[in-house]
Amino acid sequence: MKRVLNKKVLFGLYDDEEILKDAVKQINKEEAEIMDVYSPFPVHGLDPLLGLTESRLHIAGFMYGITGTTLAFGFMTWVFTCDWSIIFGGKPYFSVPAFIPITFEFTVLMAAVGMVVTFYLVCGLGFGVENPCLDNRITDDKFCIAFDVTHSSQEEVEALSVLLERTSAGEVHTKDI
Amino acid sequence: MSSVVSNVRPPLVTGSKTYHQITEDICSPTEQLPGKGWVLCLLCTLGLLGFGTLAVFFTIWFGIGTWNLNRTIGWGWDITNFVWWVGIGHAGTLISAILLIFRQKWRTGVNRAAEAMTIFAVICAAFFPGIHMGRMWMAFFVFPYPNTRGPLWVNFNSPLLWDVFAISTYFTVSLLFWYTGLVPDFATIRDRAKGFRKRIYNFLSMGWTGSAKHWQRWESLSLVLAGLATPLVLSVHTIVSFDFATSVIPGWHTTIFPPYFVAGAIFSGFAMVQTLMLITRVILKLEDYITVEHIESMNKVIVLTGSIVGVAYLTELFVAWYSGYIYEQYAFYNRAMGPYWWSYAAMMTCNVISPQFFWFRKIRRSIVWTFVLSIVVNIGMWFERFVIIATTLAKDYIPSNWSYYSPSWVEIGLYLFTFGLFGTLYLIFMRVAPVVACAEIKAILKSSGDQYCGPAFAEKTGKINSGLHHDDHGSHEVLHSETVQSDLASSDKSTLAETADDTDVLTEEKNVEDFKEDINFDDGKNDEE
């Protein structure tokens, strides 16, 4: 499934993440609106510059985990106290210590699977998804700052190109995605 | 990328790599036709797999009566192999999860392969309880699903069922963790590929773009998964040890089992990582990424966990004597002096004595020693499980039951089957996926690459400093760990810029200065993690 965004994008390619961060700082100063930044690896210190708030994935993870805890413990309790009570080795039906290992494992399982699924959903990623690629080298050694110029005039695009070049972008291109 | 750049710690990436070179080095093995060595290895593993498949069919066709298990010794090679493989799997999660939390950067060189090893090892492990069921197509009976027999549920109080949950959770979480780490690297291969390969990697990379928000979430996910996997990995072998420890068999029902099993698992897991990585780094020419530093770090873990295991063996003996319980005492006497004395001796020699060689730095850093000892350790760890399982069962409470056990060819065939399976999967993995985590290596390059850190870098910087600014910085001939950072911090930026220029990464003077400011002398503000 090839995703088409119907956007015109102006982007600059940088050679190093430190130059990229400086460029973002400078672009922020000039109040140009960055569409997105792409990099071959996570660049630390970039998120606050782009105004990205902290990911809430871990909160989701906690929710999934606590759901797993409740489900596992509740289910075992129900099975052994209500549905089909069996005495194992003379121990009580509701034998909490024996429920702990499975409760723990199921908590971890739910939290992990839930978080991973959520991650791919919120990022719009998945098997068969084909997102537009600005440049093949972005997953190799180039760092990219992209502007959405779909509704920009020719002058605005030129001004942004100059800005990119001024911030030491090695290459500046436009692309329809 | 961390802001802490050490000038004394040896570099983890050698060869003055640029980002592009890293991509080339790590991705190119997936783009070339396999070499003769690889094909030869594959033929060997396929041979084992073929012979093993025969043993599997034999078992399924005639039943587990084809094994030499008897009424006294109900667990033999099957469960020994199960525990052995599960243990081997532990290093992968330890490297990827626990070392991530402890910020051990050397993990990046080996985590991908170690995680793959975990997954394949767990598959091999799960095979044994499966085939031991006899009718392994009924294996789904172990899961609590609504059935027509009541529904009659499984026994949630049984450690064997805990094991089902532990192993399946462990496998799932390891797989997710591994694959999520692979996605950005598959995207790298995708963007280099053409034609049909591009379509395959396009599918595998899930449309990864490298967007800043995606990376942020990816890192958050990795960290939380690591946080979850850390107690998980400890719980898995704890629960495996419960299979024994919650029983009433002398020699099994000891409270020391959980930590002793976990340490043993990490011990054998790291040994297997060493065996595999020492071969992989040569075949794929990854010596710059899996350096002697990595090997030494892993050997340190081996000597630590090996010593814990050694102490556990001695503690067991002491407690058996101190308990005053004759059955317990006899169980241990039987292990050491009984008909299986040779397996006890093999266990003690391989697990307690052999890792102690790693106290010597020379041996820790020797490829040959490491390779040989890593295999010795795994032989020893196999014997440990055999000693615990078969020799303990051989002499139970009633002397008329006493028995002896040696495997039939079918049981040996099943063990070889898992070797074939493991080897084949690993060899395929080597061809289709980056064996080293490409994006993660790039992320540590500025803090651990040899052009940015290490004694050589410190010396180089010192020489430049003393050469050009002798008046200001006259004391650079000898660089001590405490003074290097402050010396560098106080030295002239243009001097340092020259050093950075050598790397060919930067061209503009202004950026070089800023780069130095941000990278080397960052006060940690920018370092979110």
XYZ file of C-alpha atoms in Angstrom:
706
model
C 0.000 0.000 0.000
C 1.806 3.064 -1.237
C 0.922 6.124 0.755
C 0.468 9.353 -1.233
C 0.377 12.561 0.766
C -0.200 14.991 -2.140
C 2.393 17.330 -0.759
C 5.211 19.285 -2.237
C 8.215 19.116 -0.004
C 11.356 21.208 0.060
C 14.180 19.523 1.887
C 17.812 20.017 2.697
C 20.310 17.238 3.340
C 22.999 17.632 6.001
C 26.114 15.584 6.591
C 26.244 15.540 10.366
C 23.776 15.561 13.219
C 25.495 18.474 14.954
C 25.166 20.644 11.852
C 21.565 19.510 11.675
C 20.856 20.623 15.221
C 22.435 24.013 14.573
C 20.387 24.323 11.418
C 17.191 23.561 13.302
C 18.109 26.170 15.919
C 18.708 28.763 13.227
C 15.516 27.874 11.354
C 13.604 28.170 14.621
C 15.064 31.644 15.081
C 13.784 32.662 11.675
C 10.420 31.146 12.548
C 10.101 28.898 9.538
C 7.850 25.910 10.130
C 9.639 22.589 9.791
C 7.462 19.746 8.536
C 9.711 16.973 9.772
C 13.311 15.975 10.345
C 14.614 12.604 9.160
C 17.777 10.920 10.336
C 19.497 7.521 10.057
C 19.591 7.160 13.845
C 17.990 8.915 16.815
C 19.584 12.333 17.316
C 19.496 13.244 20.971
C 18.662 16.811 21.820
C 16.632 17.271 18.667
C 13.201 16.696 20.178
C 13.030 19.894 22.281
C 14.281 21.924 19.319
C 11.445 20.574 17.199
C 8.967 21.098 20.036
C 8.196 17.393 20.245
C 6.576 16.448 23.507
C 7.654 13.320 25.323
C 6.208 10.117 23.947
C 3.299 8.726 25.969
C 3.968 5.157 24.891
C 5.120 4.171 28.352
C 1.789 5.283 29.800
C 0.045 3.057 27.285
C 2.461 0.285 28.265
C 1.507 0.666 31.909
C -2.180 0.481 31.062
C -1.695 -2.688 29.018
C 0.414 -4.166 31.777
C -2.095 -3.493 34.520
C -4.810 -4.947 32.281
C -2.699 -8.099 31.945
C -2.224 -8.313 35.696
C -5.932 -8.004 36.348
C -6.913 -10.437 33.614
C -4.449 -13.144 34.597
C -5.025 -12.944 38.330
C -8.784 -12.557 37.935
C -9.031 -15.471 35.527
C -7.049 -17.886 37.674
C -9.034 -16.848 40.726
C -12.299 -17.396 38.875
C -11.223 -20.795 37.532
C -10.080 -22.130 40.881
C -12.690 -20.615 43.169
C -15.832 -20.539 41.019
C -15.629 -22.448 37.766
C -13.822 -25.688 38.533
C -12.270 -25.979 41.960
C -9.639 -28.646 42.371
C -7.534 -29.362 45.401
C -3.880 -29.638 44.449
C -1.721 -31.125 47.168
C -4.077 -30.023 49.893
C -3.505 -26.359 49.150
C -6.326 -23.802 49.256
C -8.331 -23.103 46.099
C -7.341 -19.469 46.208
C -3.563 -19.940 46.465
C -2.157 -16.506 45.756
C 1.585 -17.311 45.746
C 1.075 -19.916 43.036
C -0.690 -17.345 40.867
C 2.186 -14.860 40.973
C 4.437 -16.295 38.218
C 1.713 -16.458 35.584
C 0.336 -13.079 36.627
C 3.774 -11.581 36.175
C 4.404 -13.244 32.822
C 1.041 -12.200 31.478
C 1.576 -8.620 32.652
C 4.833 -8.447 30.734
C 3.305 -10.101 27.692
C 0.360 -7.714 27.533
C 2.497 -4.637 28.140
C 5.042 -5.608 25.483
C 2.626 -6.702 22.791
C 0.292 -3.786 23.478
C 3.085 -1.238 23.322
C 4.575 -2.609 20.134
C 1.202 -2.691 18.395
C 0.465 0.837 19.603
C 3.864 1.997 18.409
C 3.268 0.759 14.878
C -0.286 2.091 14.816
C 0.521 5.623 15.981
C 3.544 5.805 13.698
C 1.462 4.560 10.778
C 3.899 1.727 10.174
C 3.162 -1.873 9.355
C 3.890 -4.730 7.008
C 3.203 -3.609 3.457
C 3.077 0.109 4.256
C 5.129 2.163 1.828
C 5.723 5.694 2.995
C 7.112 8.271 0.568
C 10.882 8.467 0.674
C 12.536 11.849 0.199
C 16.011 10.518 -0.397
C 17.510 7.043 -0.197
C 20.507 8.303 1.738
C 18.419 9.396 4.727
C 18.618 5.882 6.138
C 22.345 5.838 5.423
C 24.308 8.966 6.324
C 22.219 12.047 5.503
C 20.157 14.144 7.881
C 17.162 15.855 6.370
C 15.074 18.906 7.251
C 11.827 19.058 5.276
C 9.363 21.907 4.701
C 5.853 21.508 3.406
C 5.656 23.968 0.494
C 2.428 22.711 -1.087
C 0.723 26.075 -0.668
C 3.787 28.301 -0.728
C 4.583 30.849 -3.389
C 7.706 30.666 -5.510
C 9.315 33.448 -3.430
C 8.657 31.634 -0.189
C 10.160 28.442 -1.557
C 13.232 30.340 -2.681
C 13.566 32.030 0.683
C 13.416 28.650 2.409
C 15.995 27.211 -0.009
C 18.330 30.061 0.803
C 17.730 29.462 4.504
C 18.586 25.782 4.113
C 21.736 26.596 2.198
C 22.729 29.195 4.763
C 22.470 26.586 7.501
C 25.047 24.442 5.666
C 22.717 22.024 3.921
C 24.826 20.058 1.458
C 21.954 19.660 -0.985
C 18.527 21.252 -1.363
C 15.758 19.618 -3.404
C 12.004 19.696 -3.854
C 9.873 16.620 -4.288
C 6.194 15.787 -4.671
C 5.143 13.059 -2.293
C 24.265 9.309 21.405
C 25.664 10.112 24.739
C 27.402 13.319 25.590
C 30.037 11.510 27.595
C 33.102 11.071 25.466
C 35.892 9.180 27.099
C 39.469 9.857 26.158
C 40.825 6.939 28.085
C 38.312 4.183 27.436
C 39.284 2.136 24.395
C 37.113 2.766 21.338
C 34.316 0.362 20.418
C 34.313 1.191 16.718
C 37.710 1.093 15.083
C 38.896 1.930 11.591
C 37.854 5.641 11.689
C 34.468 4.830 10.211
C 32.118 7.372 8.696
C 28.374 6.831 8.818
C 28.349 5.685 5.223
C 31.154 3.199 5.780
C 29.196 1.700 8.667
C 26.237 1.197 6.362
C 28.479 -0.346 3.715
C 30.251 -2.687 6.105
C 27.139 -3.913 7.833
C 24.685 -4.060 4.938
C 26.934 -5.348 2.183
C 26.998 -8.989 3.425
C 23.261 -9.112 2.755
C 23.807 -7.855 -0.777
C 26.436 -10.283 -1.972
C 26.277 -13.909 -2.922
C 27.290 -16.096 -0.013
C 30.864 -17.301 0.158
C 32.055 -20.903 0.130
C 32.441 -20.979 3.901
C 28.835 -20.039 4.399
C 27.587 -22.648 1.928
C 29.725 -25.289 3.611
C 28.350 -24.349 7.035
C 24.814 -24.435 5.666
C 25.354 -27.892 4.204
C 26.581 -29.095 7.591
C 23.611 -27.664 9.457
C 21.203 -28.988 6.839
C 22.827 -32.399 7.228
C 22.246 -32.289 10.974
C 18.724 -31.077 10.366
C 18.119 -33.940 7.944
C 19.385 -36.602 10.317
C 17.489 -34.936 13.149
C 14.283 -34.908 11.143
C 14.648 -38.658 10.779
C 14.886 -38.935 14.564
C 11.828 -36.688 14.939
C 9.799 -38.873 12.586
C 11.052 -41.979 14.331
C 9.916 -40.598 17.685
C 6.534 -39.538 16.399
C 5.947 -42.768 14.467
C 6.999 -45.238 17.158
C 6.502 -43.061 20.240
C 8.963 -42.045 22.913
C 9.573 -45.698 23.654
C 12.371 -45.246 21.127
C 14.170 -43.236 23.777
C 16.088 -44.909 26.558
C 14.096 -43.227 29.312
C 12.780 -45.629 31.915
C 10.415 -45.569 34.847
C 13.057 -44.222 37.202
C 14.712 -41.776 34.859
C 11.767 -40.057 33.211
C 13.705 -36.987 32.180
C 16.916 -37.539 30.257
C 18.486 -35.791 27.325
C 15.217 -34.111 26.363
C 14.821 -31.917 29.429
C 18.599 -31.530 29.743
C 18.635 -30.096 26.240
C 15.591 -27.963 26.961
C 17.186 -26.295 29.956
C 20.479 -25.957 28.107
C 18.913 -24.179 25.152
C 16.780 -21.901 27.328
C 19.903 -20.960 29.244
C 21.736 -20.128 26.052
C 18.922 -17.833 25.081
C 19.444 -15.699 28.146
C 22.496 -13.800 26.981
C 20.599 -12.142 24.141
C 18.065 -10.507 26.390
C 20.700 -9.692 28.944
C 22.764 -7.878 26.334
C 19.848 -6.119 24.710
C 17.844 -5.252 27.806
C 19.925 -5.192 30.959
C 22.969 -3.656 29.297
C 20.763 -1.041 27.629
C 19.474 -0.006 31.027
C 23.020 0.065 32.385
C 24.099 2.150 29.368
C 26.823 -0.274 28.341
C 27.687 0.938 24.882
C 29.532 -2.202 23.933
C 26.197 -3.947 23.697
C 25.552 -2.310 20.320
C 28.184 -4.441 18.599
C 26.713 -7.758 19.638
C 23.092 -7.196 20.629
C 21.502 -7.962 17.265
C 23.190 -11.333 16.830
C 22.722 -12.207 20.493
C 19.004 -11.462 20.290
C 18.709 -13.570 17.166
C 20.509 -16.316 19.045
C 17.984 -15.977 21.877
C 15.057 -16.425 19.563
C 16.527 -19.423 17.772
C 17.646 -20.979 21.044
C 14.169 -20.617 22.544
C 12.679 -22.295 19.461
C 15.103 -25.188 19.961
C 14.284 -25.298 23.668
C 10.532 -25.340 23.121
C 10.948 -28.277 20.770
C 11.989 -30.646 23.582
C 9.023 -30.443 25.959
C 6.903 -30.524 22.808
C 8.354 -33.766 21.496
C 8.446 -35.207 25.022
C 4.663 -34.973 25.074
C 4.640 -37.883 22.679
C 1.739 -36.592 20.659
C 3.165 -33.166 20.048
C 0.230 -32.116 17.895
C -1.711 -32.033 21.151
C 0.682 -29.442 22.552
C -2.055 -26.811 22.551
C -3.583 -28.677 25.518
C -1.169 -26.794 27.755
C -2.881 -23.488 27.046
C -5.989 -22.546 29.005
C -8.606 -22.344 26.290
C -12.344 -22.999 26.606
C -12.597 -26.696 25.761
C -15.271 -29.348 25.506
C -13.943 -31.233 28.502
C -15.836 -29.208 31.043
C -14.134 -26.807 30.354
C -11.387 -28.394 32.341
C -8.650 -25.862 32.900
C -4.941 -26.388 33.175
C -3.278 -26.475 36.578
C -2.241 -22.905 37.273
C -0.470 -24.073 40.426
C 2.015 -26.171 38.483
C 5.520 -24.890 37.774
C 5.385 -26.735 34.458
C 2.510 -24.508 33.406
C 4.339 -21.440 34.697
C 7.100 -22.545 32.377
C 4.708 -22.610 29.427
C 3.781 -19.009 30.166
C 7.355 -17.968 30.867
C 8.822 -19.466 27.704
C 6.054 -18.264 25.402
C 6.177 -14.754 26.879
C 9.929 -14.749 26.659
C 9.865 -15.797 23.037
C 7.222 -13.230 22.095
C 8.859 -10.311 23.880
C 12.318 -11.177 22.548
C 10.945 -11.430 19.035
C 9.175 -8.070 19.261
C 12.211 -6.393 20.770
C 14.490 -7.836 18.107
C 12.226 -6.999 15.217
C 11.557 -3.453 16.353
C 15.300 -2.914 16.433
C 15.625 -4.421 12.970
C 13.032 -2.209 11.282
C 15.273 0.882 10.821
C 18.092 -1.339 9.571
C 15.816 -3.103 7.118
C 14.891 0.391 5.881
C 18.593 1.073 5.299
C 18.893 -2.079 3.208
C 15.651 -1.223 1.411
C 16.959 2.151 0.354
C 20.065 0.544 -1.100
C 18.266 -2.337 -2.813
C 16.763 -2.634 -6.258
C 14.082 -4.754 -7.877
C 12.704 -7.753 -6.053
C 14.991 -7.324 -3.051
C 13.677 -3.806 -2.614
C 10.135 -5.137 -2.512
C 11.034 -7.696 0.130
C 12.825 -5.209 2.357
C 10.086 -2.689 1.725
C 7.704 -5.178 3.265
C 10.018 -5.999 6.143
C 10.849 -2.381 6.977
C 7.160 -1.510 7.445
C 7.463 1.879 5.752
C 10.086 3.253 8.123
C 11.155 6.812 7.246
C 13.431 7.888 10.076
C 11.154 10.740 11.123
C 12.172 12.474 14.349
C 8.910 11.587 16.104
C 9.218 7.963 15.055
C 12.741 7.790 16.444
C 11.560 9.335 19.671
C 8.827 6.734 20.053
C 11.214 3.987 18.949
C 13.645 4.896 21.694
C 10.894 5.150 24.262
C 9.613 1.739 23.178
C 13.088 0.199 23.319
C 13.666 1.513 26.800
C 10.361 0.291 28.197
C 10.733 -3.079 26.466
C 14.176 -3.326 28.007
C 12.665 -2.490 31.380
C 10.097 -5.242 30.891
C 12.559 -7.764 29.518
C 14.953 -7.349 32.435
C 12.725 -8.895 35.118
C 11.380 -11.225 32.447
C 14.750 -12.758 31.655
C 15.397 -13.283 35.348
C 11.945 -14.781 35.815
C 12.260 -17.228 32.939
C 15.136 -19.228 34.295
C 13.828 -18.795 37.809
C 10.676 -20.529 36.664
C 12.679 -23.176 34.805
C 14.460 -23.826 38.088
C 11.051 -24.074 39.823
C 10.396 -27.122 37.650
C 12.939 -28.795 39.882
C 12.978 -26.717 43.038
C 9.276 -27.120 43.850
C 9.521 -30.908 43.676
C 10.279 -33.292 46.550
C 13.316 -34.895 44.949
C 16.514 -34.674 47.030
C 19.041 -32.593 45.144
C 16.267 -30.639 43.420
C 14.254 -28.966 46.136
C 16.815 -26.345 47.061
C 16.091 -22.658 47.503
C 19.364 -21.736 45.853
C 18.145 -22.912 42.449
C 16.677 -19.687 41.008
C 19.775 -17.452 41.300
C 22.027 -20.404 40.512
C 20.088 -21.203 37.342
C 19.965 -17.571 36.227
C 23.712 -17.152 36.683
C 24.319 -20.423 34.856
C 22.052 -19.347 32.028
C 23.866 -16.058 31.533
C 27.154 -17.907 31.799
C 26.323 -20.372 29.035
C 24.529 -17.731 26.967
C 27.569 -15.480 26.860
C 29.748 -18.443 26.007
C 27.518 -19.202 23.038
C 27.543 -15.547 21.961
C 31.332 -15.701 22.019
C 31.417 -18.876 19.930
C 29.083 -17.383 17.345
C 30.478 -13.861 17.253
C 34.073 -14.985 16.935
C 33.102 -16.876 13.786
C 30.705 -14.218 12.501
C 33.122 -11.323 12.854
C 35.669 -13.154 10.723
C 33.268 -14.432 8.055
C 31.540 -11.059 7.663
C 34.696 -9.016 8.306
C 33.189 -7.164 11.253
C 36.357 -6.889 13.308
C 35.955 -3.107 13.490
C 32.565 -3.439 15.172
C 33.062 -6.522 17.292
C 36.445 -5.665 18.707
C 38.645 -7.275 21.300
C 37.031 -4.820 23.752
C 33.681 -6.466 23.164
C 35.173 -9.910 23.578
C 36.893 -8.883 26.780
C 33.726 -7.346 28.206
C 31.833 -10.556 27.564
C 34.619 -12.608 29.088
C 34.315 -10.493 32.214
C 30.647 -11.418 32.414
C 31.623 -15.067 31.910
C 34.142 -15.040 34.740
C 31.639 -13.340 37.036
C 28.724 -15.645 36.315
C 31.035 -18.676 36.176
C 32.252 -17.857 39.651
C 28.688 -17.459 40.901
C 27.917 -20.886 39.476
C 31.022 -22.305 41.164
C 29.995 -20.857 44.511
C 26.507 -22.279 43.999
C 27.917 -25.795 43.450
C 29.935 -25.578 46.632
C 27.013 -24.104 48.564
C 24.843 -26.996 47.449
C 27.382 -29.475 48.765
C 27.763 -27.595 52.023
C 24.037 -27.284 52.607
C 23.502 -30.968 51.801
C 26.028 -31.882 54.477
C 24.849 -29.230 56.946
C 21.166 -30.174 56.555
C 21.792 -33.511 58.250
C 19.232 -34.969 55.858
C 20.581 -38.304 54.637
C 18.662 -38.398 51.358
C 19.981 -34.967 50.394
C 23.475 -35.986 51.442
C 23.264 -39.182 49.462
C 22.011 -37.352 46.367
C 25.155 -35.251 46.312
C 27.413 -38.132 47.210
C 25.859 -40.027 44.317
C 26.425 -37.118 41.931
C 30.091 -36.858 42.725
C 30.980 -40.480 43.429
C 28.176 -42.513 41.871
C 27.977 -44.104 38.430
C 27.778 -40.690 36.807
C 30.897 -39.335 38.493
C 32.352 -38.528 35.075
C 29.585 -36.070 34.232
C 29.997 -34.397 37.625
C 33.734 -34.158 37.024
C 33.152 -32.710 33.545
C 30.734 -30.160 34.992
C 33.126 -29.091 37.734
C 36.110 -28.831 35.425
C 34.362 -26.983 32.612
C 32.225 -24.645 34.715
C 34.269 -23.931 37.795
C 37.868 -24.200 36.709
C 37.867 -23.183 33.044
C 36.280 -19.693 33.393
C 38.850 -18.796 36.053
C 41.399 -18.475 33.254
C 39.608 -15.265 32.315
C 41.080 -13.528 35.352
C 44.151 -13.099 33.153
C 43.882 -10.125 30.844
C 45.913 -11.829 28.128
C 43.552 -14.783 28.025
C 40.496 -12.532 28.159
C 41.747 -10.728 25.093
C 42.906 -13.814 23.226
C 40.613 -14.919 20.419
C 41.816 -18.532 20.455
C 41.503 -18.930 24.232
C 38.099 -17.292 24.209
C 36.848 -19.537 21.439
C 38.078 -22.740 23.070
C 36.877 -21.787 26.546
C 33.482 -20.681 25.251
C 32.924 -24.157 23.855
C 34.269 -25.774 27.026
C 31.840 -23.697 29.097
C 28.890 -24.816 27.029
C 29.898 -28.438 27.311
C 30.137 -27.912 31.052
C 26.748 -26.276 31.253
C 25.198 -29.162 29.367
C 26.715 -31.553 31.875
C 25.390 -29.430 34.726
C 21.842 -29.974 33.538
C 22.507 -33.661 32.915
C 23.912 -34.038 36.423
C 20.944 -32.283 37.964
C 18.354 -34.200 35.963
C 19.497 -37.710 35.101
C 21.915 -38.523 37.903
C 19.510 -37.269 40.546
C 16.660 -39.333 39.185
C 18.824 -42.420 38.732
C 18.882 -43.204 42.445
C 15.577 -42.323 44.058
C 14.146 -43.267 47.472
C 13.731 -46.986 46.744
C 16.957 -48.833 45.887
C 15.073 -51.450 43.850
C 14.116 -48.633 41.463
C 17.697 -47.545 40.877
C 18.596 -47.383 37.277
C 21.106 -46.194 34.735
C 20.469 -44.251 31.591
C 22.284 -43.532 28.386
C 20.594 -42.031 25.318
C 19.421 -43.957 22.289
C 20.437 -42.813 18.808
C 17.020 -41.179 18.501
C 17.674 -38.941 21.476
C 21.073 -38.005 20.113
C 19.406 -37.362 16.769
C 16.930 -34.978 18.377
C 19.754 -33.033 19.978
C 21.508 -32.837 16.618
C 18.203 -31.722 15.093
C 18.197 -28.647 17.295
C 21.815 -27.937 16.372
C 20.860 -28.146 12.721
C 17.823 -25.950 13.257
C 19.735 -23.372 15.271
C 22.625 -23.288 12.817
C 20.411 -23.054 9.757
C 18.343 -20.235 11.223
C 21.448 -18.351 12.303
C 23.099 -18.755 8.902
C 19.986 -17.491 7.133
C 19.810 -14.585 9.572
C 23.422 -13.708 8.722
C 22.524 -13.413 5.050
C 19.272 -11.488 5.232
C 19.597 -9.103 8.158
C 22.324 -6.771 9.402
C 24.187 -8.797 12.018
C 25.237 -5.631 13.819
C 22.673 -2.999 14.773
C 23.558 -0.429 12.118
C 21.600 2.558 13.442
C 22.748 1.930 17.000
C 26.402 1.772 15.985
C 25.998 5.095 14.188
C 24.473 6.554 17.320
C 27.505 5.662 19.432
C 30.103 6.551 16.790
C 30.760 10.051 18.101
C 31.280 8.810 21.621
C 32.987 5.478 20.946
C 34.567 5.712 17.504
C 38.342 5.526 17.520
C 38.665 8.904 15.793
C 36.776 10.538 18.671
C 37.863 8.714 21.786
C 40.339 6.379 23.368
C 43.937 6.645 24.468
C 45.148 7.156 20.910
C 42.802 10.088 20.485
C 43.835 11.590 23.800
C 47.467 11.263 22.886
C 46.880 12.775 19.491
C 44.971 15.691 20.936
C 47.603 16.159 23.584
C 50.381 16.228 21.023
C 48.615 18.790 18.913
C 47.953 20.878 21.962
C 51.482 20.791 23.217
C 52.833 21.371 19.751
C 50.776 24.381 18.872
C 50.128 25.926 22.234
C 53.085 24.937 24.200
C 53.013 28.054 26.304
C 49.473 27.516 27.473
C 49.374 23.768 27.725
C 52.777 22.478 28.435
C 51.815 19.411 30.370
C 50.280 17.277 27.695
C 52.936 14.679 27.371
C 51.422 12.528 30.051
C 47.672 12.317 30.039
C 45.926 10.961 33.079
C 42.352 9.952 33.039
C 41.298 12.654 35.458
C 43.012 15.437 33.619
C 42.236 14.594 30.027
C 38.722 15.890 30.032
C 39.556 19.148 31.741
C 42.611 19.662 29.570
C 40.546 19.238 26.493
C 37.814 21.420 27.821
C 40.163 24.264 28.504
C 42.172 23.981 25.317
C 41.767 26.191 22.313
C 38.855 25.246 20.123
C 40.744 25.829 16.918
C 43.265 23.249 18.059
C 40.559 20.739 18.602
C 38.996 21.680 15.332
C 42.080 20.364 13.616
C 41.538 17.022 15.235
C 37.977 16.963 14.096
C 39.035 17.957 10.597
C 41.029 14.786 10.381
C 37.831 12.851 10.449
C 36.606 14.352 7.178
C 33.178 14.639 8.633
C 33.078 18.374 8.836
C 34.233 21.016 6.498
C 33.159 24.365 7.873
C 35.161 25.995 10.578
C 32.135 27.394 12.342
C 30.428 24.066 12.469
C 33.526 22.355 13.622
C 33.658 24.681 16.568
C 30.048 24.201 17.396
C 30.422 20.508 16.908
C 33.207 20.342 19.419
C 31.233 22.409 21.833
C 28.199 20.193 21.516
C 29.877 16.830 21.341
C 32.826 16.832 23.616
C 31.944 19.409 26.173
C 28.270 18.989 26.339
C 27.147 19.366 29.904
C 24.460 16.793 29.404
C 21.643 19.206 28.702
C 21.092 17.839 25.257
C 21.228 14.304 26.319
C 17.659 13.358 26.964
C 18.385 9.762 27.691
